[in-house]
Short mmCIF file of C-alpha atoms in Angstrom, two decimals:
data_model
loop_
_atom_site.label_atom_id
_atom_site.label_comp_id
_atom_site.label_asym_id
_atom_site.label_seq_id
_atom_site.Cartn_x
_atom_site.Cartn_y
_atom_site.Cartn_z
CA MET H 47 -0.08 0.11 0.13
CA LEU H 48 1.22 3.84 -0.93
CA GLU H 49 1.53 5.82 2.24
CA ARG H 50 3.28 8.89 2.55
CA ILE H 51 3.32 10.76 -1.03
CA LYS H 52 5.40 13.65 -2.14
CA ILE H 53 4.94 15.34 -5.40
CA THR H 54 7.50 18.25 -6.22
CA ASN H 55 7.15 20.63 -8.93
CA PHE H 56 4.34 17.81 -11.39
CA ARG H 57 1.46 20.06 -13.12
CA ARG H 58 -0.89 22.30 -10.50
CA PHE H 59 1.92 20.86 -7.32
CA ARG H 60 4.89 23.10 -6.63
CA GLU H 61 5.01 20.39 -4.04
CA LEU H 62 2.56 18.70 -2.72
CA GLU H 63 2.45 16.24 0.72
CA VAL H 64 -0.47 13.44 1.32
CA PRO H 65 0.51 12.52 4.63
CA ARG H 66 -1.59 9.32 5.47
CA THR H 67 -3.15 7.31 3.37
CA THR H 68 -5.83 4.31 3.85
CA ARG H 69 -7.18 1.59 1.50
CA ILE H 70 -10.28 3.60 0.38
CA ASN H 71 -8.79 7.49 -0.54
CA VAL H 72 -11.49 10.06 -2.09
CA ILE H 73 -10.12 12.56 -3.63
CA THR H 74 -12.18 16.11 -3.36
CA GLY H 75 -11.19 19.76 -4.73
CA SER H 76 -12.10 22.18 -6.36
CA ASN H 77 -11.87 22.48 -10.47
CA ASN H 78 -8.35 23.00 -11.22
CA ALA H 79 -7.15 21.60 -7.57
CA GLY H 80 -4.93 19.05 -9.26
CA LYS H 81 -7.40 16.21 -8.53
CA THR H 82 -6.53 14.06 -11.94
CA SER H 83 -3.48 15.67 -12.02
CA LEU H 84 -3.17 13.19 -8.14
CA LEU H 85 -4.02 10.42 -9.92
CA GLU H 86 -1.57 10.63 -12.86
CA ALA H 87 1.00 11.32 -10.41
CA ILE H 88 0.44 8.05 -9.05
CA PHE H 89 0.71 6.36 -12.12
CA LEU H 90 3.53 7.76 -13.36
CA LEU H 91 5.45 6.35 -9.49
CA SER H 92 4.21 3.03 -9.92
CA SER H 93 5.37 2.62 -13.86
CA GLY H 94 8.88 3.58 -12.89
CA GLY H 95 8.98 5.86 -15.37
CA ASN H 96 8.42 3.45 -18.23
CA PRO H 97 6.17 4.70 -21.03
CA ILE H 98 3.37 3.68 -20.14
CA GLY H 99 3.43 6.03 -17.36
CA VAL H 100 4.77 8.89 -19.36
CA ASN H 101 2.20 8.68 -22.03
CA ILE H 102 -0.74 8.60 -19.52
CA GLY H 103 -1.06 12.23 -19.80
CA ARG H 104 -2.53 12.02 -22.60
CA ASP H 105 -5.32 9.57 -22.21
CA LEU H 106 -6.14 11.76 -19.28
CA ARG H 107 -6.51 15.23 -20.56
CA GLY H 108 -7.95 13.63 -24.25
CA LEU H 109 -4.82 15.14 -26.02
CA ALA H 110 -4.16 11.68 -28.18
CA GLU H 111 -4.69 13.23 -31.64
CA ASP H 112 -2.75 16.27 -30.61
CA THR H 113 0.25 14.80 -29.82
CA GLN H 114 1.32 13.26 -32.71
CA LYS H 115 4.00 15.02 -33.81
CA PRO H 116 7.08 15.87 -31.96
CA ALA H 117 6.73 19.64 -31.60
CA ALA H 118 2.68 18.90 -30.06
CA VAL H 119 4.41 16.09 -28.25
CA ARG H 120 7.13 18.68 -26.28
CA GLU H 121 4.87 21.50 -25.80
CA ILE H 122 1.35 20.12 -24.78
CA LEU H 123 2.63 16.91 -23.48
CA TRP H 124 6.06 17.24 -21.58
CA LYS H 125 6.28 20.56 -20.84
CA PRO H 126 2.84 21.36 -19.15
CA MET H 127 4.12 18.43 -16.93
CA PHE H 128 6.65 20.83 -15.13
CA SER H 129 4.90 22.88 -12.49
CA ALA H 130 4.27 26.67 -13.86
CA LEU H 131 6.31 25.16 -17.19
CA ASP H 132 9.80 25.06 -15.00
CA THR H 133 11.64 23.05 -16.84
CA GLY H 134 14.69 23.78 -15.38
CA THR H 135 13.48 21.67 -11.80
CA PRO H 136 12.75 18.34 -12.08
CA ILE H 137 9.34 16.55 -11.40
CA GLU H 138 9.50 14.41 -8.40
CA ILE H 139 7.26 11.70 -7.32
CA ALA H 140 7.92 10.17 -4.08
CA ALA H 141 6.04 7.45 -1.70
CA HIS H 142 6.40 4.56 0.94
CA HIS H 143 4.64 1.50 -0.34
CA THR H 144 4.90 -1.26 2.39
CA ASP H 145 6.05 -4.05 0.02
CA SER H 146 8.55 -1.88 -1.90
CA GLY H 147 9.82 0.73 0.76
CA SER H 148 10.86 4.02 -0.49
CA ILE H 149 10.50 4.32 -4.14
CA SER H 150 10.61 7.40 -6.06
CA VAL H 151 10.59 8.74 -10.25
CA LYS H 152 12.21 11.99 -11.10
CA ILE H 153 11.41 13.23 -14.32
CA ALA H 154 13.86 16.10 -16.26
CA LEU H 155 13.67 17.47 -19.10
CA GLU H 156 17.52 17.40 -20.33
CA GLU H 157 18.96 19.36 -23.60
CA ALA H 158 19.56 17.70 -26.58
CA ALA H 159 23.29 19.10 -26.26
CA LYS H 160 23.39 16.24 -23.29
CA THR H 161 23.15 13.41 -26.00
CA TRP H 162 22.95 9.59 -24.85
CA ARG H 163 24.38 8.64 -27.72
CA LYS H 164 27.37 10.84 -29.66
CA GLU H 165 25.76 10.73 -33.26
CA ASP H 166 21.91 12.54 -32.15
CA ALA H 167 22.14 16.12 -32.96
CA PHE H 168 18.50 16.76 -32.36
CA ALA H 169 17.28 19.70 -31.57
CA ASP H 170 14.39 18.34 -29.24
CA PRO H 171 14.95 17.86 -25.36
CA TYR H 172 15.28 14.43 -24.06
CA LEU H 173 12.49 13.40 -21.44
CA VAL H 174 14.89 11.43 -18.28
CA CYS H 175 13.37 9.30 -16.00
CA THR H 176 15.04 8.01 -13.26
CA PHE H 177 13.58 5.40 -10.88
CA PHE H 178 14.97 5.27 -7.18
CA ARG H 179 14.42 3.07 -4.13
CA ASP H 180 15.88 3.48 -1.00
CA ASN H 181 17.26 6.25 -2.87
CA GLY H 182 19.92 4.16 -4.73
CA GLN H 183 19.15 4.74 -8.51
CA ILE H 184 17.58 1.70 -10.04
CA ALA H 185 16.95 2.36 -13.82
CA THR H 186 16.56 5.13 -16.07
CA SER H 187 14.23 5.69 -19.16
CA VAL H 188 15.28 8.35 -21.71
CA TYR H 189 12.82 9.51 -24.51
CA ARG H 190 13.39 11.71 -27.62
CA LEU H 191 10.94 13.15 -29.99
CA THR H 192 11.28 11.78 -33.86
CA ASP H 193 9.13 12.94 -36.60
CA VAL H 194 6.84 10.11 -36.28
CA GLY H 195 6.62 10.89 -32.63
CA ILE H 196 8.75 9.56 -29.16
CA GLU H 197 10.88 7.00 -28.76
CA PHE H 198 11.48 5.29 -26.10
CA MET H 199 15.12 4.85 -26.09
CA SER H 200 16.93 2.92 -23.60
CA GLY H 201 16.29 2.33 -19.49
CA GLN H 202 14.88 -1.32 -17.98
CA ALA H 203 11.43 -1.81 -16.67
CA GLU H 204 10.86 -1.79 -13.18
CA ILE H 205 7.95 -1.82 -11.95
CA PRO H 206 7.64 -0.77 -7.91
CA PHE H 207 3.62 -1.73 -7.97
CA THR H 208 0.72 -2.50 -10.53
CA ALA H 209 -1.87 0.02 -10.96
CA LYS H 210 -4.60 0.92 -13.12
CA ILE H 211 -5.65 4.02 -14.18
CA LEU H 212 -9.97 3.97 -14.92
CA LEU H 213 -10.74 7.55 -16.85
CA PRO H 214 -14.21 9.29 -16.68
CA TYR H 215 -15.27 9.15 -20.57
CA LEU H 216 -13.14 6.07 -21.84
CA ASP H 217 -14.86 2.81 -19.81
CA THR H 218 -13.74 -0.24 -21.06
CA THR H 219 -15.83 -1.58 -24.12
CA GLY H 220 -15.45 -4.22 -27.20
CA SER H 221 -12.87 -6.43 -27.30
CA GLU H 222 -10.61 -4.92 -24.53
CA ALA H 223 -13.02 -5.82 -21.97
CA ALA H 224 -13.88 -9.10 -23.07
CA GLY H 225 -10.56 -10.13 -23.07
CA LEU H 226 -10.40 -8.79 -19.60
CA LEU H 227 -13.43 -11.51 -18.91
CA GLY H 228 -11.99 -14.26 -20.88
CA ALA H 229 -8.98 -14.09 -18.61
CA LEU H 230 -11.17 -13.93 -15.43
CA ARG H 231 -13.43 -16.72 -16.41
CA GLN H 232 -10.40 -18.83 -17.14
CA ARG H 233 -8.92 -18.22 -13.38
CA LYS H 234 -12.19 -19.22 -12.12
CA GLN H 235 -13.29 -15.41 -11.25
CA GLY H 236 -15.72 -14.21 -13.91
CA ASP H 237 -18.19 -14.17 -10.98
CA LEU H 238 -16.77 -10.88 -9.28
CA VAL H 239 -17.91 -8.96 -12.12
CA LEU H 240 -21.01 -10.72 -12.42
CA GLU H 241 -21.66 -9.78 -8.85
CA ALA H 242 -20.79 -6.01 -9.00
CA LEU H 243 -22.98 -6.11 -12.20
CA ARG H 244 -25.90 -7.30 -10.43
CA VAL H 245 -25.59 -4.24 -7.85
CA ILE H 246 -27.73 -2.02 -10.84
CA GLU H 247 -28.77 -4.80 -13.28
CA PRO H 248 -30.45 -7.35 -10.81
CA ARG H 249 -31.78 -8.96 -13.67
CA LEU H 250 -28.53 -10.22 -14.92
CA ARG H 251 -28.20 -13.62 -14.14
CA SER H 252 -24.54 -14.26 -16.09
CA ILE H 253 -21.94 -12.66 -18.64
CA GLU H 254 -19.93 -14.18 -20.96
CA ASP H 255 -17.06 -12.93 -23.79
CA ASN H 256 -17.92 -13.94 -27.50
CA SER H 257 -17.70 -13.00 -31.24
CA VAL H 258 -20.92 -14.10 -32.41
CA SER H 259 -21.56 -10.47 -33.58
CA GLY H 260 -18.01 -10.71 -35.64
CA ALA H 261 -16.67 -8.28 -32.43
CA PRO H 262 -15.34 -9.68 -28.89
CA MET H 263 -17.87 -8.12 -26.54
CA ILE H 264 -19.61 -9.18 -23.54
CA TRP H 265 -23.20 -10.52 -23.59
CA GLY H 266 -25.43 -10.88 -20.60
CA ASP H 267 -28.61 -12.44 -20.30
CA ILE H 268 -30.83 -10.44 -18.62
CA GLY H 269 -33.84 -13.39 -19.04
CA LEU H 270 -34.62 -12.24 -22.51
CA SER H 271 -35.10 -14.91 -25.31
CA GLU H 272 -31.18 -13.77 -26.33
CA LEU H 273 -28.13 -12.84 -24.67
CA VAL H 274 -27.72 -8.81 -24.69
CA PRO H 275 -24.67 -6.92 -25.53
CA LEU H 276 -23.35 -5.28 -22.21
CA PRO H 277 -22.47 -1.84 -23.71
CA VAL H 278 -26.89 -1.45 -24.45
CA MET H 279 -27.84 -2.13 -21.09
CA GLY H 280 -26.57 1.39 -20.12
CA GLY H 281 -23.83 3.54 -19.10
CA GLY H 282 -23.96 3.25 -15.79
CA ILE H 283 -23.46 -0.86 -16.66
CA VAL H 284 -20.53 -0.59 -18.70
CA ARG H 285 -18.69 2.20 -16.00
CA ILE H 286 -19.35 -1.01 -12.90
CA ALA H 287 -17.78 -3.80 -15.80
CA SER H 288 -14.93 -1.29 -16.37
CA LEU H 289 -14.61 -1.20 -12.56
CA ALA H 290 -14.72 -4.49 -11.62
CA LEU H 291 -12.57 -5.65 -14.00
CA ALA H 292 -9.98 -3.12 -13.58
CA MET H 293 -9.98 -3.65 -10.11
CA ALA H 294 -9.70 -7.86 -11.18
CA THR H 295 -6.41 -7.28 -13.32
CA VAL H 296 -4.89 -5.49 -10.36
CA ALA H 297 -4.86 -7.49 -7.59
CA GLY H 298 -2.18 -6.30 -4.96
CA GLY H 299 -2.03 -2.85 -6.49
CA VAL H 300 -3.16 -0.28 -6.93
CA LEU H 301 -6.44 1.37 -8.36
CA LEU H 302 -6.91 4.94 -9.91
CA VAL H 303 -10.71 6.34 -10.68
CA ASP H 304 -11.40 9.58 -11.78
CA GLU H 305 -14.19 11.08 -11.52
CA ILE H 306 -15.99 7.92 -10.11
CA GLU H 307 -19.62 8.60 -10.02
CA ASN H 308 -19.77 9.08 -13.50
CA GLY H 309 -22.44 7.30 -15.21
CA VAL H 310 -23.65 6.14 -11.84
CA HIS H 311 -27.21 6.74 -10.42
CA HIS H 312 -27.21 7.75 -7.22
CA SER H 313 -29.24 5.58 -5.88
CA VAL H 314 -26.87 2.31 -6.56
CA LEU H 315 -23.61 4.55 -5.12
CA SER H 316 -23.77 3.22 -1.69
CA ASN H 317 -23.99 -0.57 -3.57
CA VAL H 318 -20.75 0.45 -5.57
CA TRP H 319 -18.89 1.50 -2.75
CA ARG H 320 -19.60 -1.84 -1.61
CA VAL H 321 -18.85 -3.60 -3.93
CA ILE H 322 -15.43 -1.75 -4.33
CA ASP H 323 -14.87 -1.99 -0.19
CA ASP H 324 -15.59 -5.78 -0.54
CA THR H 325 -13.48 -6.31 -3.73
CA SER H 326 -10.59 -4.01 -3.02
CA ARG H 327 -10.30 -6.19 0.41
CA LYS H 328 -10.46 -9.46 -0.83
CA LEU H 329 -8.12 -9.20 -3.60
CA GLY H 330 -5.64 -6.62 -1.46
CA ILE H 331 -6.36 -3.67 -3.58
CA GLN H 332 -5.47 0.56 -2.49
CA VAL H 333 -7.79 2.85 -4.35
CA PHE H 334 -7.41 6.36 -4.66
CA ALA H 335 -10.99 7.65 -6.16
CA THR H 336 -11.71 11.43 -7.63
CA THR H 337 -15.54 12.79 -7.32
CA HIS H 338 -17.19 16.08 -7.14
CA SER H 339 -20.22 14.60 -5.74
CA TYR H 340 -21.17 15.20 -1.93
CA GLU H 341 -23.86 12.32 -2.83
CA CYS H 342 -20.61 10.35 -3.87
CA LEU H 343 -18.96 11.11 -0.29
CA GLN H 344 -21.85 10.18 1.51
CA ALA H 345 -22.20 6.74 0.09
CA ALA H 346 -19.05 5.47 0.42
CA ALA H 347 -18.99 6.56 4.15
CA SER H 348 -22.45 4.98 4.60
CA ALA H 349 -21.13 2.09 2.66
CA ILE H 350 -17.12 1.64 4.17
CA GLU H 351 -18.20 0.87 7.73
CA ASP H 352 -14.44 0.34 9.24
CA ASP H 353 -11.29 3.20 9.39
CA ASP H 354 -9.90 2.44 6.39
CA LEU H 355 -11.80 5.28 4.33
CA SER H 356 -10.37 8.92 4.29
CA ILE H 357 -10.83 12.10 1.83
CA HIS H 358 -7.87 14.01 0.79
CA ARG H 359 -9.31 17.39 0.11
CA LEU H 360 -6.75 19.75 -2.48
CA GLU H 361 -6.71 23.30 -1.81
CA VAL H 362 -4.68 26.32 -3.65
CA ASN H 363 -4.01 29.23 -2.15
CA GLU H 364 -2.13 31.78 -4.06
CA ASP H 365 -0.16 28.68 -5.80
CA GLU H 366 0.38 26.50 -3.12
CA SER H 367 -1.14 23.25 -2.83
CA ARG H 368 -1.91 21.68 0.49
CA CYS H 369 -4.05 17.93 1.10
CA VAL H 370 -6.58 18.30 3.87
CA THR H 371 -6.49 14.80 4.83
CA LEU H 372 -9.97 13.65 7.18
CA ASP H 373 -9.80 10.49 9.05
CA ARG H 374 -12.93 8.40 9.54
CA SER H 375 -14.64 10.16 12.40
CA GLN H 376 -14.00 13.20 10.69
CA ILE H 377 -15.53 12.46 7.86
CA ASP H 378 -18.57 11.02 10.20
CA GLY H 379 -18.53 14.43 11.44
CA ILE H 380 -18.64 16.67 8.54
CA ILE H 381 -21.40 14.33 6.82
CA GLU H 382 -23.44 14.14 10.47
CA TYR H 383 -23.12 18.20 10.64
CA GLY H 384 -23.82 18.48 6.49
CA MET H 385 -20.41 20.68 6.72
CA GLU H 386 -18.87 21.19 2.64
CA VAL H 387 -15.85 18.82 2.47
CA ARG H 388 -15.34 19.40 -0.99
CA MET X 142 -35.26 17.93 -1.39
CA GLU X 143 -32.09 17.01 0.96
CA ASP X 144 -30.13 20.21 2.14
CA LYS X 145 -27.22 21.97 0.76
CA PRO X 146 -23.96 20.98 2.69
CA VAL X 147 -23.19 23.58 4.38
CA GLU X 148 -20.39 26.23 3.39
CA ILE X 149 -17.80 27.75 5.55
CA ASN X 150 -17.67 31.21 3.94
CA SER X 151 -17.29 33.38 6.24
CA PRO X 152 -14.01 34.94 8.37
CA ILE X 153 -16.21 34.72 11.58
CA GLN X 154 -17.85 31.84 12.72
CA LEU X 155 -20.48 31.80 15.61
CA LEU X 156 -20.53 28.28 17.08
CA VAL X 157 -23.66 27.28 19.33
CA GLU X 158 -25.53 24.56 21.03
CA GLY X 159 -28.98 23.45 19.83
CA ASN X 160 -31.11 24.50 16.89
CA ASP X 161 -32.59 27.25 19.77
CA GLY X 162 -29.17 28.71 20.02
CA ARG X 163 -28.89 29.16 16.63
CA ASN X 164 -32.14 30.79 16.40
CA PHE X 165 -31.53 32.80 19.00
CA PHE X 166 -28.03 34.13 17.89
CA GLU X 167 -29.05 34.61 14.52
CA ALA X 168 -31.70 36.39 15.47
CA PHE X 169 -29.95 38.54 17.65
CA ARG X 170 -27.49 39.44 15.28
CA ARG X 171 -29.99 40.82 12.89
CA HIS X 172 -31.08 42.54 15.82
CA LEU X 173 -27.29 44.26 16.53
CA ALA X 174 -27.39 45.40 12.86
CA ILE X 175 -24.18 44.09 12.61
CA SER X 176 -24.77 43.36 8.66
CA GLU X 177 -21.09 44.46 7.84
CA CYS X 178 -19.86 41.37 9.79
CA ASP X 179 -19.85 38.68 7.91
CA MET X 180 -20.80 36.15 10.34
CA GLN X 181 -22.02 32.30 9.76
CA ILE X 182 -23.60 30.70 13.13
CA HIS X 183 -23.90 27.09 13.48
CA ASN X 184 -25.33 24.46 15.55
CA TYR X 185 -22.85 22.32 17.16
CA GLY X 186 -25.77 20.03 18.96
CA GLY X 187 -25.51 18.99 22.45
CA ILE X 188 -22.81 19.87 25.19
CA ARG X 189 -21.38 16.41 24.81
CA GLU X 190 -21.04 16.88 20.87
CA LEU X 191 -18.72 20.27 20.69
CA SER X 192 -15.68 17.86 20.33
CA GLY X 193 -16.38 16.14 17.60
CA PHE X 194 -18.14 18.81 15.98
CA LEU X 195 -15.20 21.04 16.25
CA SER X 196 -12.63 17.67 15.10
CA ALA X 197 -14.97 17.71 11.76
CA PHE X 198 -15.40 22.06 11.66
CA LEU X 199 -11.91 22.08 10.77
CA ARG X 200 -11.62 20.23 8.06
CA ALA X 201 -14.28 21.73 6.68
CA SER X 202 -13.99 23.06 3.41
CA GLY X 203 -13.11 26.94 3.63
CA PHE X 204 -11.78 26.55 7.21
CA ARG X 205 -8.63 27.87 6.15
CA ASP X 206 -10.24 31.82 6.06
CA VAL X 207 -11.91 31.54 9.26
CA VAL X 208 -10.36 34.18 11.57
CA ARG X 209 -12.30 33.64 14.46
CA ILE X 210 -14.42 31.65 16.40
CA GLY X 211 -16.85 32.26 18.66
CA ILE X 212 -18.48 29.35 21.19
CA VAL X 213 -21.78 29.36 23.50
CA ARG X 214 -22.72 27.31 26.03
CA ASP X 215 -25.10 27.00 28.96
CA ALA X 216 -23.70 26.68 32.35
CA GLU X 217 -25.83 24.27 33.42
CA PRO X 218 -24.51 23.52 36.99
CA SER X 219 -21.63 25.48 36.82
CA ALA X 220 -20.44 27.91 34.47
CA ASP X 221 -16.68 27.67 35.78
CA ARG X 222 -16.75 23.71 34.86
CA ALA X 223 -18.36 24.22 31.28
CA PHE X 224 -15.70 26.71 30.54
CA GLN X 225 -13.12 24.40 30.86
CA SER X 226 -14.69 21.77 29.03
CA VAL X 227 -15.20 24.20 26.05
CA GLN X 228 -11.24 25.08 26.80
CA SER X 229 -10.78 21.14 26.72
CA ALA X 230 -12.28 20.98 23.41
CA LEU X 231 -10.65 23.35 21.79
CA GLY X 232 -7.28 22.08 23.08
CA ASN X 233 -7.98 18.58 21.78
CA VAL X 234 -7.92 19.96 18.43
CA ASP X 235 -5.03 21.92 18.56
CA LEU X 236 -7.34 25.72 18.33
CA PRO X 237 -5.75 28.40 20.38
CA VAL X 238 -7.33 28.68 23.69
CA PRO X 239 -9.11 31.78 25.43
CA ALA X 240 -7.72 32.56 29.19
CA ARG X 241 -11.32 34.07 30.36
CA ILE X 242 -14.59 33.80 29.09
CA GLY X 243 -15.53 36.19 26.85
CA ILE X 244 -11.78 37.17 26.26
CA LEU X 245 -10.27 36.35 22.51
CA SER X 246 -7.66 34.20 22.67
CA ALA X 247 -4.31 35.58 22.84
CA GLU X 248 -3.17 33.92 19.90
CA GLY X 249 -4.73 33.66 16.31
CA ASN X 250 -5.21 31.17 13.43
CA PRO X 251 -7.71 31.58 14.32
CA TYR X 252 -8.91 33.56 17.42
CA THR X 253 -11.68 31.79 19.75
CA SER X 254 -14.22 33.25 22.20
CA VAL X 255 -16.32 31.64 24.44
CA LEU X 256 -19.25 32.52 25.95
CA ILE X 257 -21.55 31.18 28.94
CA LEU X 258 -24.66 31.24 29.86
CA PRO X 259 -26.04 32.68 31.80
CA GLY X 260 -22.57 34.35 32.83
CA GLN X 261 -21.82 33.30 36.49
CA GLY X 262 -23.09 30.36 38.24
CA SER X 263 -25.74 27.81 36.85
CA GLY X 264 -28.33 28.15 34.33
CA MET X 265 -28.83 27.92 30.48
CA LEU X 266 -30.01 30.82 27.27
CA GLU X 267 -33.57 30.32 28.76
CA THR X 268 -32.45 32.05 32.31
CA VAL X 269 -31.16 35.19 30.26
CA LEU X 270 -34.13 35.68 28.48
CA ASN X 271 -36.10 34.99 31.28
CA GLN X 272 -34.45 38.24 33.02
CA SER X 273 -35.96 40.16 30.08
CA PHE X 274 -39.13 39.67 31.39
CA ALA X 275 -38.55 39.66 34.83
CA GLY X 276 -41.36 41.69 37.40
CA THR X 277 -43.25 42.27 34.17
CA PRO X 278 -47.25 41.58 35.21
CA VAL X 279 -46.62 38.08 33.13
CA ASP X 280 -43.77 37.46 35.12
CA VAL X 281 -45.98 38.06 38.39
CA CYS X 282 -49.19 35.51 36.38
CA ILE X 283 -46.40 32.74 35.98
CA ASP X 284 -45.07 32.85 39.62
CA GLY X 285 -49.17 32.47 40.41
CA PHE X 286 -49.19 29.51 37.77
CA PHE X 287 -46.25 27.85 39.19
CA GLU X 288 -47.72 28.20 43.00
CA CYS X 289 -51.15 26.81 42.10
CA ILE X 290 -49.34 23.73 39.91
CA GLU X 291 -46.84 23.03 43.44
CA SER X 292 -49.67 23.35 46.08
CA THR X 293 -51.15 20.33 43.64
CA ASN X 294 -51.07 16.79 45.09
CA GLY X 295 -47.68 15.97 43.48
CA GLY X 296 -47.19 19.09 41.66
CA GLU X 297 -43.82 20.39 40.84
CA ILE X 298 -41.81 22.59 38.36
CA HIS X 299 -39.19 20.87 36.64
CA ARG X 300 -36.75 22.63 35.05
CA PRO X 301 -37.67 26.29 36.08
CA ASP X 302 -36.10 27.96 33.88
CA LYS X 303 -37.36 26.38 30.77
CA ALA X 304 -40.47 25.96 31.97
CA ARG X 305 -40.66 29.84 32.81
CA ALA X 306 -39.87 30.68 29.54
CA ASN X 307 -42.17 28.53 27.92
CA ALA X 308 -45.26 29.79 30.26
CA TYR X 309 -44.31 33.40 29.36
CA LEU X 310 -44.52 32.48 25.55
CA SER X 311 -47.73 31.17 26.09
CA SER X 312 -48.92 34.81 26.24
CA THR X 313 -47.86 35.61 22.84
CA PRO X 314 -49.38 35.53 19.61
CA GLU X 315 -47.77 32.22 18.59
CA PRO X 316 -47.17 30.00 21.79
CA GLN X 317 -46.50 27.27 20.57
CA VAL X 318 -43.22 28.31 19.04
CA SER X 319 -39.43 27.25 20.73
CA VAL X 320 -37.75 29.92 22.45
CA GLY X 321 -35.40 30.39 19.74
CA VAL X 322 -37.93 30.83 16.78
CA ALA X 323 -39.77 33.08 19.31
CA ALA X 324 -36.55 35.59 19.11
CA LYS X 325 -36.85 35.54 15.15
CA LYS X 326 -40.61 36.78 15.65
CA GLY X 327 -39.59 39.62 18.21
CA TYR X 328 -41.03 38.04 21.07
CA TRP X 329 -38.07 39.04 23.06
CA ASN X 330 -36.97 42.10 24.44
CA LEU X 331 -33.36 42.24 22.99
CA ASP X 332 -33.24 45.50 23.99
CA HIS X 333 -33.08 44.74 27.50
CA GLU X 334 -30.14 45.06 29.61
CA THR X 335 -29.45 41.33 30.54
CA PHE X 336 -28.68 40.82 27.06
CA ARG X 337 -25.69 43.02 27.45
CA PRO X 338 -22.84 40.86 27.71
CA ILE X 339 -24.56 38.55 24.30
CA ARG X 340 -23.86 42.06 22.84
CA ASP X 341 -19.92 42.51 23.97
CA PHE X 342 -19.84 39.21 22.78
CA MET X 343 -20.94 39.24 19.47
CA GLN X 344 -19.55 42.66 18.83
CA GLY X 345 -16.27 41.77 20.49
CA LEU X 346 -16.07 39.10 17.50
CA CYS X 347 -16.81 41.53 14.80
CA THR X 348 -14.48 44.61 15.86
CA VAL X 349 -11.23 43.80 14.00
#
């Protein structure tokens, strides 16, 4: 489990500390306080500086189409990672992980003159990501820009912990979802997803992955004469399927969910949190989820009965960020007295 | 429809005991006409709930901009013990602790101040309210009413301060309202000298 997260010079954060965490962590704050950036930072740390982490900004910010050319990568993807565009100061994301110890990733934008291969003479800077464990340098990944995009030049794979990030507008559907379900069913864990889906569709008797339509997809039996494709059952079903599939694939790791209440009716929010609570406990998953919704916070507090729930409110004051963390008793008090906490 | 969560969006926060307390102090603030004083008033519940309330209150959004907190509590059996209880609750959440009743704490961020009702000794908000009509013809009638009850077989006036206040309200156009709502409806003489300590306390919170 991640504890004591510290972020320096990344996006909104000149410096931010999240001094304590629990198994389930709900992140709130006003617009532009950095909720999504906190998720991104944790994902970057989980990747150890490897490509999947460095490129997550594209998906998180909906920039995949806009960052194909080198100049776009540099100006839209890389430079804005640095707080106030201060590319002269490295980004550092550090945490204590209960299994991996003290881990950190340092990301720097280095001038092309300091090349990694003497024969290279590119004008664009290099993105250099260094992963540390217990203050010792473990691995370095280097990225340079080419005419066709980002080249991962060198580096060793070092994944300190597994993590999966769920975006608010990009749920898992179609062949990816079918593939994930197929893998779970092979391990006899398919019921995990079915039980989650039954929270908002009690008619659901079973689910299966098949390609009868020519494309792999998850289909559900809701008592009709034929199976129904999951995506046509509604956005809420797709969202919960994405959550359940993500959790099933990140056992022992970290699940990051942006705008967790998206597509979920308020009347089933508590049930959704119960599923997250039960599954994360069974599979040893730590959850960080952002929300704008007070109902979602109330639902989490009512569904999760033990102390394994925190709320972290990100605040910005004159460009200084801070994290205000509420423990269980403070969460109960805030909700009992009807106080604003977002 | 559920109420929206309450935002902390004023630099001065007044925490009072119960809904009656909140209604009364809202009415009193309006009476003082201190509209330029940006103050929010919250009900922290009963006296045993103050610690839990403060712990959550500190974490509510907007708290970082609070500069002064006033806390009002009934003395009940003892004003001194009530004050010590509030001091303890403040200390438990690492808020500045005032040294004396009605005086701002020496340290700020935010400053705190405590008012115990009715002042010295024992009592509550109703004790103060009752002083505002003491000696009036209605008060004399209430004395007679209480004597009548006590003269009956087994008759006893329980919680005499609350009983007297409610008996007074029976003489108003809306006898069914609570003491706090009665304040909003103008049924108490808020200009009476008995309310001076409350006036001084609230103005003290508002004065820069």
